[in-house]
XYZ file of C-alpha atoms in Angstrom:
300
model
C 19.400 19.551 109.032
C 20.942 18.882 106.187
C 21.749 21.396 103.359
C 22.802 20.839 99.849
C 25.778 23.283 99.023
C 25.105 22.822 95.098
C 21.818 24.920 95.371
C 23.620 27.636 97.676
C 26.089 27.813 94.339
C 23.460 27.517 91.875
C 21.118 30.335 93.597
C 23.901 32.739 93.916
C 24.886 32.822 90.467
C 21.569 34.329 89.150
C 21.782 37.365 87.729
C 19.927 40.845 88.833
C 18.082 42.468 85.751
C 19.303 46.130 85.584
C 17.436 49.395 84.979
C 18.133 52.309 83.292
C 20.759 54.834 83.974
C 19.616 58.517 84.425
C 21.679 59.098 81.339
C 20.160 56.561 78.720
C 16.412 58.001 80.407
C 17.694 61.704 79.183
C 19.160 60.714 75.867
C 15.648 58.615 75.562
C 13.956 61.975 75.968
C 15.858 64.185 73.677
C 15.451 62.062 70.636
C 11.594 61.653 70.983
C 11.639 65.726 71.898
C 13.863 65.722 68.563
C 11.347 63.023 66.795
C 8.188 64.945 68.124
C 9.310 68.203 67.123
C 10.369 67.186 63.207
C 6.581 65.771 63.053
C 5.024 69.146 64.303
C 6.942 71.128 62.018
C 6.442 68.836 59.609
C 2.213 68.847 60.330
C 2.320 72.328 60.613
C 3.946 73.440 56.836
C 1.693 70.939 55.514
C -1.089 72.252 56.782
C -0.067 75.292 55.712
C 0.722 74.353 52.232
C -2.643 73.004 52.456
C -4.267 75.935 52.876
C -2.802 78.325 50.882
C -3.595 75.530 47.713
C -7.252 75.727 48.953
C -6.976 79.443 48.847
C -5.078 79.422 45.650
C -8.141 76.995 43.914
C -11.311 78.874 45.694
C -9.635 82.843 44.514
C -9.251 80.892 40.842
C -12.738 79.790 40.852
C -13.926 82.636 41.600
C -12.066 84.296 38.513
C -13.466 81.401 36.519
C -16.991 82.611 37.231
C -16.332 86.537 36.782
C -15.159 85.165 32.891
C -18.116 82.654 32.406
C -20.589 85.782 32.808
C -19.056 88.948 31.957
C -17.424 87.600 28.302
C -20.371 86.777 26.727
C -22.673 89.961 27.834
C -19.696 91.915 26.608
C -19.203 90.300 23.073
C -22.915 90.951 22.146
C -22.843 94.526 22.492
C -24.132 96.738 19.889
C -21.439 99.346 20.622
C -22.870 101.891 17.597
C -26.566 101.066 18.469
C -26.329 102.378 22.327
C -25.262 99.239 24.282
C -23.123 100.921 26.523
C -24.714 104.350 28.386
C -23.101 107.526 27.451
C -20.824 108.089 30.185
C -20.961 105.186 31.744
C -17.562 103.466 30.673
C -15.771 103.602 33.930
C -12.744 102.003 35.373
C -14.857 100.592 37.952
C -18.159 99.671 35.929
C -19.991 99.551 33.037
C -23.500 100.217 32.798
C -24.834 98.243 29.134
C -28.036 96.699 27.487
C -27.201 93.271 28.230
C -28.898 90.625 25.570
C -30.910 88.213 27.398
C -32.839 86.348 23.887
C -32.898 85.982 20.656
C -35.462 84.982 18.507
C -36.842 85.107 14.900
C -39.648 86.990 13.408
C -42.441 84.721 12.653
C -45.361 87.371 11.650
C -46.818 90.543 13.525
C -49.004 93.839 12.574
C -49.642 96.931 13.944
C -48.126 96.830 17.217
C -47.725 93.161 18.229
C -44.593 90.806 16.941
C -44.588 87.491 16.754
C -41.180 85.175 17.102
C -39.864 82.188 17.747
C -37.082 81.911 20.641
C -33.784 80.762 19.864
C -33.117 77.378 20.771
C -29.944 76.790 23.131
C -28.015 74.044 24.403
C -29.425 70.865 24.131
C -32.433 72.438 22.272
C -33.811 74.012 24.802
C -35.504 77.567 24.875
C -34.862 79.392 28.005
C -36.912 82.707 27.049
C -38.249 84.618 30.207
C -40.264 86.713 28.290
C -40.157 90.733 27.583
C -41.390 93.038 30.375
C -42.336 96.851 30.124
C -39.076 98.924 29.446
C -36.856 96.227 27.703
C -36.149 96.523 24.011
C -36.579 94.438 21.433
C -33.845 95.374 18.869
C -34.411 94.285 14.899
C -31.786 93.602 12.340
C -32.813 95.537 9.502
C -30.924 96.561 6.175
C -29.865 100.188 5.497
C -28.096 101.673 2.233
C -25.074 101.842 5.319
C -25.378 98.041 5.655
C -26.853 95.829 8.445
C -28.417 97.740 11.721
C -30.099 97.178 14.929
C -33.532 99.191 15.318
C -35.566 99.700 18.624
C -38.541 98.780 19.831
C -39.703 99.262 22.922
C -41.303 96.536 24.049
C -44.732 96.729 26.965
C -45.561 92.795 27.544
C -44.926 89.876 25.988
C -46.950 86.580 26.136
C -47.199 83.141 24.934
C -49.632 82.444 21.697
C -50.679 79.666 19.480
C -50.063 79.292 15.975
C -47.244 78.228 13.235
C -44.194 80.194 11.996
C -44.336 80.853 8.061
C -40.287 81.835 8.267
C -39.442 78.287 9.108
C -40.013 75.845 5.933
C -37.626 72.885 7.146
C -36.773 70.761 9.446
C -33.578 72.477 10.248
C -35.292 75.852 11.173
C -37.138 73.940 13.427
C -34.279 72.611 15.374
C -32.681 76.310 15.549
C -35.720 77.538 16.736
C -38.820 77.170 19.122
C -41.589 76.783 17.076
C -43.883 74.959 19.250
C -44.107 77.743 21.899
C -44.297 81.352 20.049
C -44.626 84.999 21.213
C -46.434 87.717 21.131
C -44.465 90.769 22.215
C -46.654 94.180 22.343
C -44.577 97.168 21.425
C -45.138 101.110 21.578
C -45.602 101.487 18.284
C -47.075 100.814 15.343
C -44.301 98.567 12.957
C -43.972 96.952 9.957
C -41.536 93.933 10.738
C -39.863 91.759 7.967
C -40.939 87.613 8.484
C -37.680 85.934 8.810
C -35.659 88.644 10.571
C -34.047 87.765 13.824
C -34.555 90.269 17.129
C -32.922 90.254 20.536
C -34.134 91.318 23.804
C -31.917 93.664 25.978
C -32.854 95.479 29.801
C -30.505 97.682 31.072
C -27.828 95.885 33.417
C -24.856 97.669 35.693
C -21.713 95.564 36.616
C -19.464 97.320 38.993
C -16.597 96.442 41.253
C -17.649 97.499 44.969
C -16.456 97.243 48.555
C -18.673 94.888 50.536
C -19.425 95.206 54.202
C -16.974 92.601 55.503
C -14.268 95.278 53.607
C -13.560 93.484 50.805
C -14.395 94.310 46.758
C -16.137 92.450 44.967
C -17.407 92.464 41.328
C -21.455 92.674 41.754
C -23.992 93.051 38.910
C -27.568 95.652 39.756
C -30.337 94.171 37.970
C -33.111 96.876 36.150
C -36.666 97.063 38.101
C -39.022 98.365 35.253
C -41.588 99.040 37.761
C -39.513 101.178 39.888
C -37.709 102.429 36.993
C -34.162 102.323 39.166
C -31.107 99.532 39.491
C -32.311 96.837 41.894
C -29.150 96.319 44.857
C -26.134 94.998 43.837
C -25.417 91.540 44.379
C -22.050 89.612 43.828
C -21.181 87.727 41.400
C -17.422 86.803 42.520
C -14.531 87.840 44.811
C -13.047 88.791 46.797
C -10.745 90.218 44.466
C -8.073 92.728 44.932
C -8.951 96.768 44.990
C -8.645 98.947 42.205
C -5.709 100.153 43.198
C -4.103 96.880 43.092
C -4.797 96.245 39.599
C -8.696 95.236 39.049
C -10.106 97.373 36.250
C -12.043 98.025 33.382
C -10.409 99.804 29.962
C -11.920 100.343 26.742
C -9.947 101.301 23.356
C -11.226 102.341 20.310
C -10.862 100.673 16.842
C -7.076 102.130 16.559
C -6.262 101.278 20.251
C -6.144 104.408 21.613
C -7.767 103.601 25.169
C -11.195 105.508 25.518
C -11.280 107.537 29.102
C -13.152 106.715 31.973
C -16.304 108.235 32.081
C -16.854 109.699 28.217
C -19.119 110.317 26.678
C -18.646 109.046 22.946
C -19.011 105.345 24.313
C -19.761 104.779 20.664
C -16.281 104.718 20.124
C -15.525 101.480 21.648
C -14.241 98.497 19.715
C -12.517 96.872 22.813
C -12.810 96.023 26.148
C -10.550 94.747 28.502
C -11.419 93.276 32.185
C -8.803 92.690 34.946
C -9.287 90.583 38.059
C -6.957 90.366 40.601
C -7.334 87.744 42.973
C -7.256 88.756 47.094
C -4.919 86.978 48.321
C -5.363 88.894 51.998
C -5.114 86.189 54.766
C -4.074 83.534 52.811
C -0.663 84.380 53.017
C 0.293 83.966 49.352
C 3.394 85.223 47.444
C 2.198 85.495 44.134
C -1.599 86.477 43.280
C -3.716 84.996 40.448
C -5.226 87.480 38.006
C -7.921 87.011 34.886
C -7.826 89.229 32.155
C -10.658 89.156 29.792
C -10.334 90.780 26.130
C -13.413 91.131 24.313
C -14.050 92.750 20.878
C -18.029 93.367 20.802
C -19.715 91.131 18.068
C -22.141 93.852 16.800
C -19.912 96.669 17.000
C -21.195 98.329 14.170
């Protein structure tokens, strides 16, 4: 048999492919340890950073609403009609008529008044009506100057019929002539046609301790049949305790602040709202806060 000594040569010279060496496998495996690790950490403060923003934007919403609803009730107080309930100034809540409508007198006798509701944004009358024990409060002229004068309302109700106060076509777009009331009142009145009335009901904002242990700044509604605060309910929070900064404070025309708890809440010409935000959990450094300054409108 013959055999060709070139392919002996030629098959002898091919080369063997080589594997790894235990020490390029372990060097692999430290830098993707090293690789894997910097990503994880990396993940993780993200995620973290993540969450305390989300914390940081739901604790200032939350102040954002507490503002939206307590500054306007508190800049239409009539401080020297009775607004706020003797005595019930307190660092931790304030018990007040709060103004829920206005409206202008379009006629009345004896014990019924007839007005037109205020027209709001977009020209649109959100009026709920009066119910037994709210007040319906007239501006009326005194030697003293301008004043607000009670009456207590007992039912209110829709009625036809025109409003001789408005004589143009811009009365008509401040007011709701097309749907007038008739509001029945305890006693017998005279009322001036063209004088403007708002509608108050007692109202109690407070800052409380829910059940989940956290405070929160809650409002009790009034039930006129029951004659009593209905149960609080929240408004916003969490927010941080009292005695981590969330008040309320209350000065008097020179700034001297008015004590929790007096009772010459007559004396009041400012009031001053602080809202901490809770920041338990969320594992934040620095804590947003809302402070709300309001000088009643009808202080006098």
């Amino acid at each position: 048999m013959l055999i060709d000594e070139g392919s002996l040569t030629r098959r002898a010279r091919i080369p063997r492919r080589r594997g790894f060496t235990l020490v390029e496998v372990l060097l692999a495996l430290v830098l993707g340890a090293i690789v894997l690790g910097l990503a994880s950490a990396m993940g993780t403060r993200l995620q973290r950073q993540l969450s305390r923003e989300g914390a940081r934007l739901a604790m200032g919403e939350q102040l954002a609403v507490a503002g939206a609803v307590l500054s306007p009730d508190l800049r239409a107080l009539a401080v020297m009609s009775g607004d706020i309930r003797a005595g019930e100034a307190r660092d931790t809540s304030l018990e007040l008529r709060v103004t829920f409508a206005s409206a202008l007198v379009c006629g009345g006798s004896g014990k019924s008044v007839n007005i037109a509701p205020y027209l709001g944004a977009f020209g649109k009358s959100s009026f709920p009506g009066l119910q037994s024990g709210d007040t319906l409060w007239l501006l009326a002229d005194a030697d003293s100057g301008e004043n607000w004068r009670p009456l207590r309302s007992q039912a209110s109700r829709r009625t036809a019929g025109s409003c001789g106060a408005i004589t143009d076509a811009q009365g008509g777009n401040a007011f709701d002539v097309a749907h007038l009331w008739e509001v029945d009142v305890r006693d017998s009145v005279t009322v001036p046609v063209g004088g403007i009335v708002r509608g108050t009901r007692p109202l109690r904002y407070s800052l409380y301790r829910g059940g989940d242990g956290k405070w929160y700044l809650g409002a009790r509604s009034w039930n006129s049949t029951m004659s009593q605060f209905n149960v609080i309910q929240p408004i916003s929070g969490p927010h941080a305790p009292p005695a981590l900064g969330s008040r309320f404070s209350y000065y008097d025309s020179a700034g001297v602040p008015v004590s929790s708890g007096a009772l010459d809440t007559r004396r009041i010409a400012r009031i001053d709202v602080v809202l901490v935000g809770d920041a338990t959990g969320a594992s934040l450094t620095t804590r947003d806060s809302l402070v709300i300054v309001v000088a009643p409108r009808n202080r006098r």
